[in-house]
Each structure stands twice: as structure tokens, then as C-alpha cells.
Coordinates of C-alpha atoms in Angstrom, one line a residue:
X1 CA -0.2 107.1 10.6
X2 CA -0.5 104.7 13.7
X3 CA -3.2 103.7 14.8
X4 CA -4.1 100.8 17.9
X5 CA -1.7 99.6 19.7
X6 CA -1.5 95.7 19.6
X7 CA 0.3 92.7 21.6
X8 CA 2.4 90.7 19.8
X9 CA 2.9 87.5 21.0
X10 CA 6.2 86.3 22.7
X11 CA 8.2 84.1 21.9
X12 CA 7.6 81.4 24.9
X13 CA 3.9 81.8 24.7
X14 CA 1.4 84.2 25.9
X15 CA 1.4 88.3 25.4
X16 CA 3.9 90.7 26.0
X17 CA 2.2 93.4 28.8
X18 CA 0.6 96.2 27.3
X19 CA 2.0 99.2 27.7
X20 CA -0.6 101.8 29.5
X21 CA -0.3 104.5 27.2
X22 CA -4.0 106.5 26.6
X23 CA -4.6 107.3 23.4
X24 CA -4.8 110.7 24.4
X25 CA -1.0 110.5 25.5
X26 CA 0.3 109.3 21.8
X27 CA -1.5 111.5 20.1
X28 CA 0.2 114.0 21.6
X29 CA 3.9 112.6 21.4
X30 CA 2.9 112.0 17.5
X31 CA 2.2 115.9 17.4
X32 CA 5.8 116.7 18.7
X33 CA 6.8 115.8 14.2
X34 CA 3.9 117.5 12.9
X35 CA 4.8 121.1 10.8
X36 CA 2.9 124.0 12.9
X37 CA -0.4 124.7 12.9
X38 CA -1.8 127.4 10.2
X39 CA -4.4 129.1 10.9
X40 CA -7.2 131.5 8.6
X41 CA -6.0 132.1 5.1
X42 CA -2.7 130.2 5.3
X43 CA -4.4 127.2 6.7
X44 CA -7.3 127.0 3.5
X45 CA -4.1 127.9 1.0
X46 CA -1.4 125.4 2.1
X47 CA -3.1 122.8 4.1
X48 CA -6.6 122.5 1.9
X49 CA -4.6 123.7 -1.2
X50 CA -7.5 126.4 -1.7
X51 CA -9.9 124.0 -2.4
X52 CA -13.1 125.6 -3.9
X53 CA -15.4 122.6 -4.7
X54 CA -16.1 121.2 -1.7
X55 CA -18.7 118.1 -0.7
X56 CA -20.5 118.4 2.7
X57 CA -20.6 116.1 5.6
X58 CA -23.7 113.5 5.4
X59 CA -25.0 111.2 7.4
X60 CA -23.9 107.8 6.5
X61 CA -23.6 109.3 3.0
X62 CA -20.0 110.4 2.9
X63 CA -18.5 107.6 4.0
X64 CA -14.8 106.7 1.9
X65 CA -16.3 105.4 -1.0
X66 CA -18.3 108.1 -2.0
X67 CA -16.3 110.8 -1.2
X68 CA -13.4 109.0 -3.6
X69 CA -15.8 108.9 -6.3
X70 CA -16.5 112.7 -5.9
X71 CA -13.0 113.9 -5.8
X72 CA -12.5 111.6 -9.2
X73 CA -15.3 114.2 -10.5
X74 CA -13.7 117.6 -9.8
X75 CA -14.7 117.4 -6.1
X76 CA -11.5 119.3 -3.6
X77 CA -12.5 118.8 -0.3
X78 CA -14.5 116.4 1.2
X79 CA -15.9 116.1 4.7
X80 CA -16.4 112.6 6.7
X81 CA -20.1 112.2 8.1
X82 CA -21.0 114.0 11.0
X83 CA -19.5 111.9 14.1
X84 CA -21.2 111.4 17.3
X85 CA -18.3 112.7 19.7
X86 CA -19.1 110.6 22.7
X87 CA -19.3 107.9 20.8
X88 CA -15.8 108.4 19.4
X89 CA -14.3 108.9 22.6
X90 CA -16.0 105.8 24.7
X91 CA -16.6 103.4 21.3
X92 CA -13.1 101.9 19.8
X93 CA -14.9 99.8 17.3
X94 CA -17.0 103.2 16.8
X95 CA -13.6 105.1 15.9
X96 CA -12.3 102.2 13.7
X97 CA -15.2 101.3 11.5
X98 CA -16.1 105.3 11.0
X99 CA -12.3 107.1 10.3
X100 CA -9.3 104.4 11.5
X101 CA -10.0 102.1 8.9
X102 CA -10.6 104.4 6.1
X103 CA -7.1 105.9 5.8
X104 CA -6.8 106.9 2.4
X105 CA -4.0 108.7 0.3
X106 CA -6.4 109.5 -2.1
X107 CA -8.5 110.5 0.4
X108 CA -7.0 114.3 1.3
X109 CA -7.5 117.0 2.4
X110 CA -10.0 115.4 4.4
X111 CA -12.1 117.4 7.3
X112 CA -13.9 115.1 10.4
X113 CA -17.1 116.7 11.6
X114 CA -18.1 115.7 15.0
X115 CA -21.1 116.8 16.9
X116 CA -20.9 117.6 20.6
X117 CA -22.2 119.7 23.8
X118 CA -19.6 119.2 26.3
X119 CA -16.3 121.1 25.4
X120 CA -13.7 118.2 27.3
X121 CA -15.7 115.7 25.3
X122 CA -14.9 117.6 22.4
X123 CA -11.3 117.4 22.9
X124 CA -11.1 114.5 23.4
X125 CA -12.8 113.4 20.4
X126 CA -10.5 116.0 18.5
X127 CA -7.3 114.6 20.1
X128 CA -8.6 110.9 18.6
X129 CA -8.7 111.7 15.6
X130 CA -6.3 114.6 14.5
X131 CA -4.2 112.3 13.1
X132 CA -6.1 111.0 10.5
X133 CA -7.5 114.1 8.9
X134 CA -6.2 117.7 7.8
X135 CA -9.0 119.3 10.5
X136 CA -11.7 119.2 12.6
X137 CA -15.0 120.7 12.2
X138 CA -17.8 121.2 14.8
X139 CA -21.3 120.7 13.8
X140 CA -23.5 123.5 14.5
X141 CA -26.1 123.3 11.3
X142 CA -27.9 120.1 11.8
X143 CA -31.5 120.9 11.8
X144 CA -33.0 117.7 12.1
X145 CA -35.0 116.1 15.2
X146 CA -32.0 114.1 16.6
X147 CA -29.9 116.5 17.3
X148 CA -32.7 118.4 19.1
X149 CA -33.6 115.9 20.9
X150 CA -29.1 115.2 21.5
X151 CA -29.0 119.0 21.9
X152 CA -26.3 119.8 19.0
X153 CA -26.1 121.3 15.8
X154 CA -27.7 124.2 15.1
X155 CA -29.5 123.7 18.6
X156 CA -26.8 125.5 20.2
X157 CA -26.7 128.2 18.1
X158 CA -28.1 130.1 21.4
X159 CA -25.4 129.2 23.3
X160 CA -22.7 131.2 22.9
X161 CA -20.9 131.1 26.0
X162 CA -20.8 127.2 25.7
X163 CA -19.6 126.9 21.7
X164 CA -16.9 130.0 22.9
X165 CA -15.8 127.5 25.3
X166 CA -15.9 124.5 22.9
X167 CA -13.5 125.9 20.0
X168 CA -11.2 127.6 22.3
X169 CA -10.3 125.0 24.2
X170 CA -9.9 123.1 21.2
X171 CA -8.0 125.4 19.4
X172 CA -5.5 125.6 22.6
X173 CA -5.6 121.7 22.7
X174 CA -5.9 120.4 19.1
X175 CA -2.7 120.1 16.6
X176 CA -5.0 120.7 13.4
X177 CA -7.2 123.7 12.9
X178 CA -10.7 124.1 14.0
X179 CA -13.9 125.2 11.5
X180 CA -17.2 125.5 12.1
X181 CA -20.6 124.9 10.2
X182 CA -23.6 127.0 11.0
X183 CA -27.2 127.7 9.6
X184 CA -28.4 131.4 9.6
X185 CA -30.6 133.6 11.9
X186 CA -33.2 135.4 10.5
X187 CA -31.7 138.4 11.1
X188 CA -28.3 138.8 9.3
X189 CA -26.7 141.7 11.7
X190 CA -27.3 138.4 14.4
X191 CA -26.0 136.2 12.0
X192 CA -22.8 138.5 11.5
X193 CA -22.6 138.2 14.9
X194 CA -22.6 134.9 15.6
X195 CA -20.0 134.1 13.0
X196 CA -17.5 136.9 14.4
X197 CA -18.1 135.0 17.8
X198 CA -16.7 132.0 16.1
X199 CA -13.9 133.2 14.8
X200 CA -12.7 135.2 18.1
X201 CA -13.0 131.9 19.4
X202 CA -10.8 129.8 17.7
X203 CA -12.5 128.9 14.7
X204 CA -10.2 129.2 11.2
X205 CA -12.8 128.6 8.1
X206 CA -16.7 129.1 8.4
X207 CA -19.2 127.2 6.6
X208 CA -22.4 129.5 6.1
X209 CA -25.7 127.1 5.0
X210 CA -27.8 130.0 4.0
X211 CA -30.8 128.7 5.6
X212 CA -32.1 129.1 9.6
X213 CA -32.7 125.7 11.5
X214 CA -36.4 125.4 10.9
X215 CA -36.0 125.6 6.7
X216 CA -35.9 121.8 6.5
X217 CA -38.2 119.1 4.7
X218 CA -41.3 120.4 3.1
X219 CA -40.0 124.1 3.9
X220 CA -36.9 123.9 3.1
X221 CA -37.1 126.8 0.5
X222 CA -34.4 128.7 -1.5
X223 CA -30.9 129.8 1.1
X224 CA -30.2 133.4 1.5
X225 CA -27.1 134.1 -0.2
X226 CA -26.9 137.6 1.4
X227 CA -26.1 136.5 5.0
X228 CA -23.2 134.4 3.7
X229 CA -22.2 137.3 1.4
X230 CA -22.6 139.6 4.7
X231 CA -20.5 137.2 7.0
X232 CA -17.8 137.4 4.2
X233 CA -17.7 140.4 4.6
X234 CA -17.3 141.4 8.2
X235 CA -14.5 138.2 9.2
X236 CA -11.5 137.7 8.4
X237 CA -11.2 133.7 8.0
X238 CA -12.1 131.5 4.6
X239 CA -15.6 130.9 4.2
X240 CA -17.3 128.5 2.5
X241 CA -21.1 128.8 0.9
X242 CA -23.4 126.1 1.2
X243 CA -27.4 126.2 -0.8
X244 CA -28.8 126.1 -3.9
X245 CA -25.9 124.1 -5.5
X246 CA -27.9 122.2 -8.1
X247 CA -25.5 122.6 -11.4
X248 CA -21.5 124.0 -11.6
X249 CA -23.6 127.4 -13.2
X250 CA -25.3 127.7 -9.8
X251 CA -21.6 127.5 -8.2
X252 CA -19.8 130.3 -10.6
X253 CA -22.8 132.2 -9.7
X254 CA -22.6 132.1 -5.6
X255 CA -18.9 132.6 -5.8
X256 CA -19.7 136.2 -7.8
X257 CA -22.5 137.1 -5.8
X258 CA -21.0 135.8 -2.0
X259 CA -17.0 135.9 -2.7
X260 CA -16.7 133.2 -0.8
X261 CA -13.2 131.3 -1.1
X262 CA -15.2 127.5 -1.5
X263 CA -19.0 126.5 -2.5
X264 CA -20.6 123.3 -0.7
X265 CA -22.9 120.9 -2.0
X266 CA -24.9 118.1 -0.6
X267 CA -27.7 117.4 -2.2
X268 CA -26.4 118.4 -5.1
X269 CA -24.0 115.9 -5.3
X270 CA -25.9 113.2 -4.0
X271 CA -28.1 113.4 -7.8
X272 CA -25.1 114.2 -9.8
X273 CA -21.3 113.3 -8.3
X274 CA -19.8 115.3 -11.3
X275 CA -21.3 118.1 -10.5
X276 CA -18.2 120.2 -10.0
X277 CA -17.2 118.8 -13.3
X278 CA -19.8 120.5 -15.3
X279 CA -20.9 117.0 -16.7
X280 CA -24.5 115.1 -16.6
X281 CA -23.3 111.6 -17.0
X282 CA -26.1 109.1 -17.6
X283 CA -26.7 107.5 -13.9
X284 CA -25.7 103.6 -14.6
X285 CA -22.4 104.8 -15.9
X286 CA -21.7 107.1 -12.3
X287 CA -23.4 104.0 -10.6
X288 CA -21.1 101.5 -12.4
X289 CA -18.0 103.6 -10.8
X290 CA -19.5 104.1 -7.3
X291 CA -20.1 100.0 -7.2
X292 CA -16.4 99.4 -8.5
X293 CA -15.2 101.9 -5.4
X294 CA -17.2 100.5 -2.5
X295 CA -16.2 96.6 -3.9
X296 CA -12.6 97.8 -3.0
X297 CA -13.6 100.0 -0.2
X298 CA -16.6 98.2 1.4
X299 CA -19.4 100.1 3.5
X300 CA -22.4 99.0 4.6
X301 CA -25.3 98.2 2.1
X302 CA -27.5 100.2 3.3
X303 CA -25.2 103.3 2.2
X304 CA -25.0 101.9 -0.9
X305 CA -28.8 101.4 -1.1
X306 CA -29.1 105.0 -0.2
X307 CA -26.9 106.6 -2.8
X308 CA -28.9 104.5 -5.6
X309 CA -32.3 105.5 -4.9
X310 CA -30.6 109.1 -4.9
X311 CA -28.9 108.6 -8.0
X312 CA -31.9 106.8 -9.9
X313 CA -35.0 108.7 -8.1
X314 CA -35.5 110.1 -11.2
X315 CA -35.4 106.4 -13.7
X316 CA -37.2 104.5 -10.5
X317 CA -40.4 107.0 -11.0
X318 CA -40.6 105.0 -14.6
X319 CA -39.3 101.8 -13.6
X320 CA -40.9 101.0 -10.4
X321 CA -40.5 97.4 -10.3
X322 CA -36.5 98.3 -9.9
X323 CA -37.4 100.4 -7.3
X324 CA -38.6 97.1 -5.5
X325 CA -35.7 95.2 -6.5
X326 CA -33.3 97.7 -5.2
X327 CA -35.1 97.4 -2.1
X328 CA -34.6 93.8 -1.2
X329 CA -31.3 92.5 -3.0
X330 CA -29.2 91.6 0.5
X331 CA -25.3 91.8 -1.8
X332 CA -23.4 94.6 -3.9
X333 CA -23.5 91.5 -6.5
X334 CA -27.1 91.6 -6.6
X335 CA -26.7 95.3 -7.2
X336 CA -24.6 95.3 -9.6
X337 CA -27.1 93.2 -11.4
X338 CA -30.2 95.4 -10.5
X339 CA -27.7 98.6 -12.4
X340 CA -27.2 96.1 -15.6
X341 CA -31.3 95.7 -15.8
X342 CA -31.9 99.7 -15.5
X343 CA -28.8 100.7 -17.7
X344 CA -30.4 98.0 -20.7
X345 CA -34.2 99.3 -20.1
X346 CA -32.8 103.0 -20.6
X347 CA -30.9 101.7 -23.4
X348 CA -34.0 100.5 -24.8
X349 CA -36.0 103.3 -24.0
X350 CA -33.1 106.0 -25.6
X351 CA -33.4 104.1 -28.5
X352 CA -37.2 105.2 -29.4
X353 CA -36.5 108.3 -27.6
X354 CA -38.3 111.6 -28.9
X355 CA -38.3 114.7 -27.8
X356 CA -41.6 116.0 -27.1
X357 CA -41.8 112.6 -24.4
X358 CA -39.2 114.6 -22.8
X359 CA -41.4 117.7 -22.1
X360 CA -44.3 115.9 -20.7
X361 CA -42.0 114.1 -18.3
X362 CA -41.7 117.9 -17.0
X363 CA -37.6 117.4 -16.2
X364 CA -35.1 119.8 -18.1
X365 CA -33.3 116.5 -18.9
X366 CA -34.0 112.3 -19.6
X367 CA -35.0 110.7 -16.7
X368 CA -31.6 108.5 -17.6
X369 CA -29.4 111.4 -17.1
X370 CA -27.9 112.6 -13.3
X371 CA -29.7 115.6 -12.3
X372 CA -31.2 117.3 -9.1
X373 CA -34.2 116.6 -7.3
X374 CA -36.4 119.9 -6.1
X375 CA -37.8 118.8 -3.0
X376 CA -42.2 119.6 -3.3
X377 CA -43.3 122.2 -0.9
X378 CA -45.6 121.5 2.0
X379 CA -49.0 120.3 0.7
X380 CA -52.3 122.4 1.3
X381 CA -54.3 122.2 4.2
X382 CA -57.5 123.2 4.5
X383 CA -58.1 126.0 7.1
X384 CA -61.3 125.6 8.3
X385 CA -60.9 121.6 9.6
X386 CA -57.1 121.0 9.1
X387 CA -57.9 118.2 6.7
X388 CA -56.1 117.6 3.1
X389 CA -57.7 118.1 -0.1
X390 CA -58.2 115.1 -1.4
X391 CA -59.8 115.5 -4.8
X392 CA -62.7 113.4 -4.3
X393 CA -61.2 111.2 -2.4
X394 CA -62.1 109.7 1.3
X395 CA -59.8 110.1 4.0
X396 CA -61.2 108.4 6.3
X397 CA -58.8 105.8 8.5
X398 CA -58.9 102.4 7.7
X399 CA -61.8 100.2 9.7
X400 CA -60.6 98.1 12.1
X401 CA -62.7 95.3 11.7
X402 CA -61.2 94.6 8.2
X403 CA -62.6 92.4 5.6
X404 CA -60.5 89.1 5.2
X405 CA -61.2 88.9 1.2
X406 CA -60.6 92.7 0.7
X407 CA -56.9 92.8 0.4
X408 CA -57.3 96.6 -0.4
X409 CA -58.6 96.6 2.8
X410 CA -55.5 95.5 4.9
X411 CA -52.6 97.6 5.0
X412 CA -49.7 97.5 3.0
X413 CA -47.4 95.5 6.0
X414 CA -50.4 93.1 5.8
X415 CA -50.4 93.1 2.2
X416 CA -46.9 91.7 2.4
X417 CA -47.2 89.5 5.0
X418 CA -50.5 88.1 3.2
X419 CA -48.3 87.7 0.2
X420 CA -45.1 85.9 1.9
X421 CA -47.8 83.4 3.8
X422 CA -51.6 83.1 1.5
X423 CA -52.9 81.2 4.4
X424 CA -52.3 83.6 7.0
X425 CA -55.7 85.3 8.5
X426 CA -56.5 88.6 9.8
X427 CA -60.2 88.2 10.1
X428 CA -60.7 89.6 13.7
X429 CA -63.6 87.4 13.7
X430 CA -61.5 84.7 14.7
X431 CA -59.2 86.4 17.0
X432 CA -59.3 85.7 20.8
X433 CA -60.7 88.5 22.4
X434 CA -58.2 89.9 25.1
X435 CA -59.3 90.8 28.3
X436 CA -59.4 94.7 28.7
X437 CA -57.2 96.5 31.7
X438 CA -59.8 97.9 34.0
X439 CA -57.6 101.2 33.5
X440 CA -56.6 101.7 30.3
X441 CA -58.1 99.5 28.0
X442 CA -54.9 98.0 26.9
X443 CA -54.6 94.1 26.7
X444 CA -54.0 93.1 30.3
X445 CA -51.6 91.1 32.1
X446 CA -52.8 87.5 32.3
X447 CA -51.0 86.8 35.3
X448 CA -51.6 90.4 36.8
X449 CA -52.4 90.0 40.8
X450 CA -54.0 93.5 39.8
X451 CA -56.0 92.6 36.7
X452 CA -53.4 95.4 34.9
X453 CA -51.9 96.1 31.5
X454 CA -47.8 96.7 32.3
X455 CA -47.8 100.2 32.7
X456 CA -50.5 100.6 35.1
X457 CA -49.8 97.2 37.3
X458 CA -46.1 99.3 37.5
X459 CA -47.9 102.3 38.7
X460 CA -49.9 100.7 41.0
X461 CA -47.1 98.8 42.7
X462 CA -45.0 101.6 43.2
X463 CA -47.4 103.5 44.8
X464 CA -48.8 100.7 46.8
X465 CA -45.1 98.9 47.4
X466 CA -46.4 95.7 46.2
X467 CA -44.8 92.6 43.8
X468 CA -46.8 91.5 41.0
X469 CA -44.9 88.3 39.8
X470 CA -46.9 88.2 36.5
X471 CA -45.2 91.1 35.3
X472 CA -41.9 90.8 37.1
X473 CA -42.3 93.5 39.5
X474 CA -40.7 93.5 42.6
X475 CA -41.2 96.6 44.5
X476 CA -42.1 95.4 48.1
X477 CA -39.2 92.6 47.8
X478 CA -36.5 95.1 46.7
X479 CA -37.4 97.6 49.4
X480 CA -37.7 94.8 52.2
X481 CA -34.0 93.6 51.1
X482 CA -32.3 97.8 50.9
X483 CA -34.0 97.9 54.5
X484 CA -32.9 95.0 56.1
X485 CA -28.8 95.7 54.4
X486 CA -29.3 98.9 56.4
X487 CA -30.7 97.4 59.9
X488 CA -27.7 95.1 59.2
X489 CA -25.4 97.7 58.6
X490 CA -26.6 99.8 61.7
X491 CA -26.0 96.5 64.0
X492 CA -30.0 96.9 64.7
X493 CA -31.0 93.7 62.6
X494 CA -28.6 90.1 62.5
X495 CA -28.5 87.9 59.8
X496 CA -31.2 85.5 61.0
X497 CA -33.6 87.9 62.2
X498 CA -36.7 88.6 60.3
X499 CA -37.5 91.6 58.8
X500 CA -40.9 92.0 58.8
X501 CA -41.0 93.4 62.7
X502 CA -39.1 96.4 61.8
X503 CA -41.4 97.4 58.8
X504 CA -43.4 100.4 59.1
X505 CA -47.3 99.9 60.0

């Protein structure tokens, strides 16, 4: 696999001349030796090697390292993390750090995901990186506020006409096969639908998550297996199921009940990376092997981070003051250390371990052993005022005049700072007081000609056409400059004239 072309140096100095070749334009020559394209059935049997375990794109949660630890635990396909097509196609350092660099022979088969809304961008993106995977899918099932606010994922799910566009021009374009990921409709006949869309359109293996776009967080709730088991039914591509994967029991089950050819997990793995392997390893041991993977395939920290407080939620609910360590060791050294400390407290505690502790914990398992984490449901509200029940307790917000020897008092960020710096002071007492906008209230300017926080001296100026040099705003100045380039430009005003007598009254 090739992957950026560099200069080497010459031999009487200085760089040979790049040759101008797009990315775009190798990728294809490099196509010209790949073995045709399958497509459907063939392509899940022969290229994916009719891989039925199967881990889910994450978010900076699948990165290499993780994704090598799950196939080493009966995992058979893994997914990158969902890439930001744009980003891939304008960032180099974007496509390096996230797929280039993380070539992997261990590492197949091996689908990108990409998220998108403009079908050439797509492409594009596709033609990047189909050479260092075995497909490409598009994201159509991310629920969360980011891609509402990017409009992808399963925000497009309306938009037919545009994701037929997306994945046929793709499919015409793209040298590895297409898939998709979706979320459900309410209704499964639309759901049906949708997927038969799909797969006129180009795509060659469905994911079905069993859940519509607005089951997240607090209501996430339990997927519908029947609207997978009704889109595998009614198309004739692979599809893969994707829900209530907590335990390889929960898997045999959705593949009698759906028929799918491949079950997904994600949060299911996350808890337990040997899920498909049927085990419950004790959670230092998987944490042990993750840590030995990412020290000879490196990802960020904070990844790491995140897969531990996954791993241990369960231990760190005891063990709170590893919680905090977790939290601010800055190398994978320190971490490794931080894993010693709760594998020897576990030790301890399995050691005077009884049974009926076990039961009041309210887990099916030890805290010490990897297993899944049922997200709460939303809390109670009251109906009447919209307020929580509290127990007895107050509500009310925090005063704002707080009391300097009442640490309870300040907020937790205070609480912090307070204990980095013990002679720092929040008594408001002592404060300046700040001179009030005379619109807003906000803190105003203190060199504002207008006597003006920012956002209303901006306001003001704009509609007024004014400078206000205290804030750097230099509406009148700009305009008088654009004006006089145009009385210039129109042989009306010369270089050394003033401006000033052409201004409007």
C-alpha cells in the first residue's frame, strides 16, 4: 500500500520537483491491479470472509489499538471511527493520523465509516482512502447533537433523493464496495423502505441499529429486533444487527430471531472486549493487554482514558480515589501503574470475598469482572412545576454572594482551585465592582466611547457606522476606505484627495 508521495533529495543539493499527481489520480492508477469488485453476498463471503462478530464504529473509540485487541477476543470485523469526510479530503495530517498511519496486517477486514452531505465530497473522501480498507461505509445512524447540528447521520434519513445520489455515485466511482448504517423509523413498512432504497442505490451490506434517532441517552431503551428481522427479509444484501448486545447469549439469540448474516456491538464491547468470546475476564487482566497494544500502537491518551473508565466503571464506583487518579496521570506509564493499584485492591478484596456482598452490590457479577453497564432511565419530574424530587433535599441554586469560609459553598471548579492555591479568595466582598452596560448589564467596556459591553458597542456601531477604538471596531473607517477604492476605481476620487466631501450627509 502507498501512501504520500515524498521528495527525495538529489544528489547535488536541493529536491527533485514534485511530480503533480492528485491523490485522486493514483488512486485510481493503483485500482487498475486490484481483483474486481464483489458486490452483495459475494462481497460479505469472500472479501469479509463472512464475518459474523462484528465491532461498530466509535468515536475516538475504535481507533487501531482497540480494534486489535478485539479481534484477539473473537472479534471478525471491525469498523474505524466515524470520519469527518471534509476533513479527510481538505486535512492531510487529518488522513494520516486517523487511517494512513494505522496500516495494519492484523488489522483486516477493516471497514472506514465516513460521515458526509455532499455526494462529490463523498467521493472524494472514498477515493482517499480505498486503499487502505476492504470498504467504505456511510454513516446514516448517528443520533447525537453534532451531527444535527453538521446535518449527517441519521439526520438525513429524510433525504432520500440526496443519500440515492451519495451511494450511487459512489458505487460507480469507488473500487471497494459501499454499506450503509441506519437507525429505524417508527414505522417498520417505512423502515423497509428506506433500506430497499439503499440497496437500489448502490449499497452492498446494511447495518440495521434497531432503534430510531431520538432513542439515545436517558431514553435509549431496548432496539426493536423486528424491523431488522423485517429488512432481512424484504432485501437481498447482507445485513448486519446492531442492539442489545450485552453477552455472546444475547448474540446467538438476535441471529435466531433476525437471521441476520453478522451481530454488532458497541457498547457491549466497550465493558467486555471478549464478548464474542463468551469470556468475562477480570478487567486489569483485559486492561493489562489493551496497555501492551496501544504501547506498540500509540493513540492519544485521552482514548486510552476513555476505554478505562469503560472498562473499570463498575471497580471505580468502589474505588473512587482511582477514579481520581485515572483522571489526572498525563502518561500510559502512569497508567499502567494506576491498573497495578486496582488489580492488587481487587486482589485483596477477592481474597475476603463472600457471596452474599455480591447480591447487595445488585450486579449479576464482582465488580472486578468485565461486564455491561445498563444505562438509568430518565429521572422523574414532577408534573405540576417541572422540578426533580429531591428527597428532602433543596434545590435551590447556589447564592452568589458565597461565603469565603464555607467551602461547601463554592463550587466544585472553585473547590479545586481553592485547593491548588489556599490563599486564593472568592469573597465578592473584596471584588472590584464592574461598571454595568447601560444595556445589558454585562461588564462594560472600559474604554467604550459608548459606555457598552462588546456585543452591544458592536451593535451600536454598525447601525450608527461608527469606530469605537476600545473595543477594536472599525466600522466607519472600513467603509470610508471600500468607498474611497471605489471613487478611485471610477476615476471620480485621486489619491490625494480627501474623502470626506463625497460622504453622504
Amino acid at each position: 500500500m502507498s501512501g504520500f508521495r515524498f521528495q527525495p533529495e538529489l544528489r547535488g543539493g536541493g529536491t527533485r520537483p514534485a511530480v503533480r499527481l492528485s491523490e485522486r489520480t493514483r488512486s485510481q492508477e493503483r485500482v487498475k491491479a486490484r481483483m474486481p469488485k464483489l458486490h452483495g453476498f459475494d462481497f460479505w463471503r469472500t472479501t469479509l470472509n463472512g464475518a459474523r462478530y462484528v465491532v461498530a464504529p466509535m468515536v475516538d473509540q475504535s481507533e487501531l489499538a482497540w480494534r486489535l485487541l478485539s479481534r484477539r477476543h473473537g472479534a471478525q470485523l471491525c469498523y474505524t471511527p466515524m470520519l469527518h469526510a471534509q476533513v479527510f479530503v481538505r486535512d492531510a495530517n487529518y488522513r494520516k493520523e486517523n487511517l494512513y498511519n494505522e496500516v495494519n496486517a492484523e488489522d483486516r477486514p477493516l471497514v472506514v465509516q465516513f460521515c458526509a452531505n455532499d455526494p462529490e465530497v463523498f467521493v472524494q473522501a472514498c477515493l482517499l482512502a480505498q486503499d487502505y480498507c476492504n470498504a467504505i461505509d456511510l454513516n446514516l445512524g448517528c443520533p447525537q447533537m453534532i451531527a444535527k447540528r453538521g446535518h449527517y447521520g441519521a439526520f438525513l434519513q429524510e433525504e432520500w433523493d440526496l443519500l440515492h445520489k451519495m451511494l450511487s455515485e459512489a458505487h460507480k466511482r469507488i473500487s471497494v464496495p459501499i454499506t450503509c448504517k441506519i437507525r429505524v423509523f417508527p414505522e417498520v413498512s417505512k423502515t423497509v423502505q428506506y433500506a430497499k432504497m439503499l440497496e437500489k442505490a448502490g449499497c452492498q451490506l446494511l447495518t440495521v441499529h434497531g432503534r430510531t434517532k431520538e432513542q439515545k441517552g436517558p431514553l435509549t431503551g431496548v432496539a426493536d429486533w423486528e424491523h431488522i428481522k423485517a429488512v432481512r427479509k424484504e432485501v437481498n444484501i447482507p445485513v448486519f444487527a446492531n442492539g442489545n448486545i450485552q453477552y455472546l447469549s444475547d448474540v446467538e439469540r438476535c441471529f435466531q430471531e433476525t437471521d441476520v448474516q453478522g451481530v454488532m456491538s458497541a457498547e457491549g464491547n466497550l465493558h467486555n472486549p471478549a464478548l464474542f468470546e463468551g469470556r468475562k475476564p477480570p478487567v486489569w487482566e483485559i486492561a493489562e493487554e489493551y496497555l501492551e497494544i496501544v504501547n506498540q500502537y500509540p493513540c492519544p491518551l485521552s482514548f486510552v482514558r476513555a476505554h478505562l473508565f469503560k472498562l473499570w466503571h463498575h471497580t471505580l464506583q468502589v474505588y473512587h480515589e482511582l477514579r481520581e487518579e485515572l483522571a489526572k496521570v498525563k502518561t500510559l506509564g502512569a497508567i499502567v501503574e494506576v491498573n497495578k493499584e486496582l488489580k492488587r485492591k481487587c486482589q485483596v478484596e477477592i481474597s475476603n470475598w463472600k457471596e452474599e456482598e455480591a447480591r447487595e452490590n445488585q450486579l449479576p457479577l464482582p465488580h472486578w469482572i468485565c461486564q455491561p453497564y445498563v444505562r438509568p432511565g430518565p429521572k422523574n419530574v414532577n408534573s405540576e412545576n417541572g422540578e426533580k424530587h429531591t428527597r428532602g433535599k433543596s434545590c435551590g441554586k447556589r447564592a452568589l454572594e458565597e461565603e469565603e469560609g464555607n467551602l461547601d459553598c463554592l463550587s466544585k471548579n472553585k473547590q479545586k482551585k481553592k485547593a491548588r492555591n489556599p490563599n486564593k479568595s472568592f469573597d465578592t466582598s473584596v471584588k472590584p465592582k464592574y461598571v454595568k452596560c447601560e444595556q445589558c448589564g454585562n461588564p462594560k467596556g472600559t474604554k467604550c466611547i459608548f459606555n457598552l459591553c462588546r456585543g452591544c458597542c458592536k451593535k451600536k456601531a454598525f447601525k450608527e457606522l461608527a469606530d469605537c477604538a476600545g473595543h477594536g471596531l472599525l466600522f466607519k473607517t472600513k467603509h470610508e476606505k471600500r468607498l474611497k477604492w471605489k471613487l478611485m476605481e471610477e476615476g471620480i476620487l485621486e489619491n490625494g484627495d480627501r474623502i470626506h466631501e463625497h460622504l453622504d450627509p
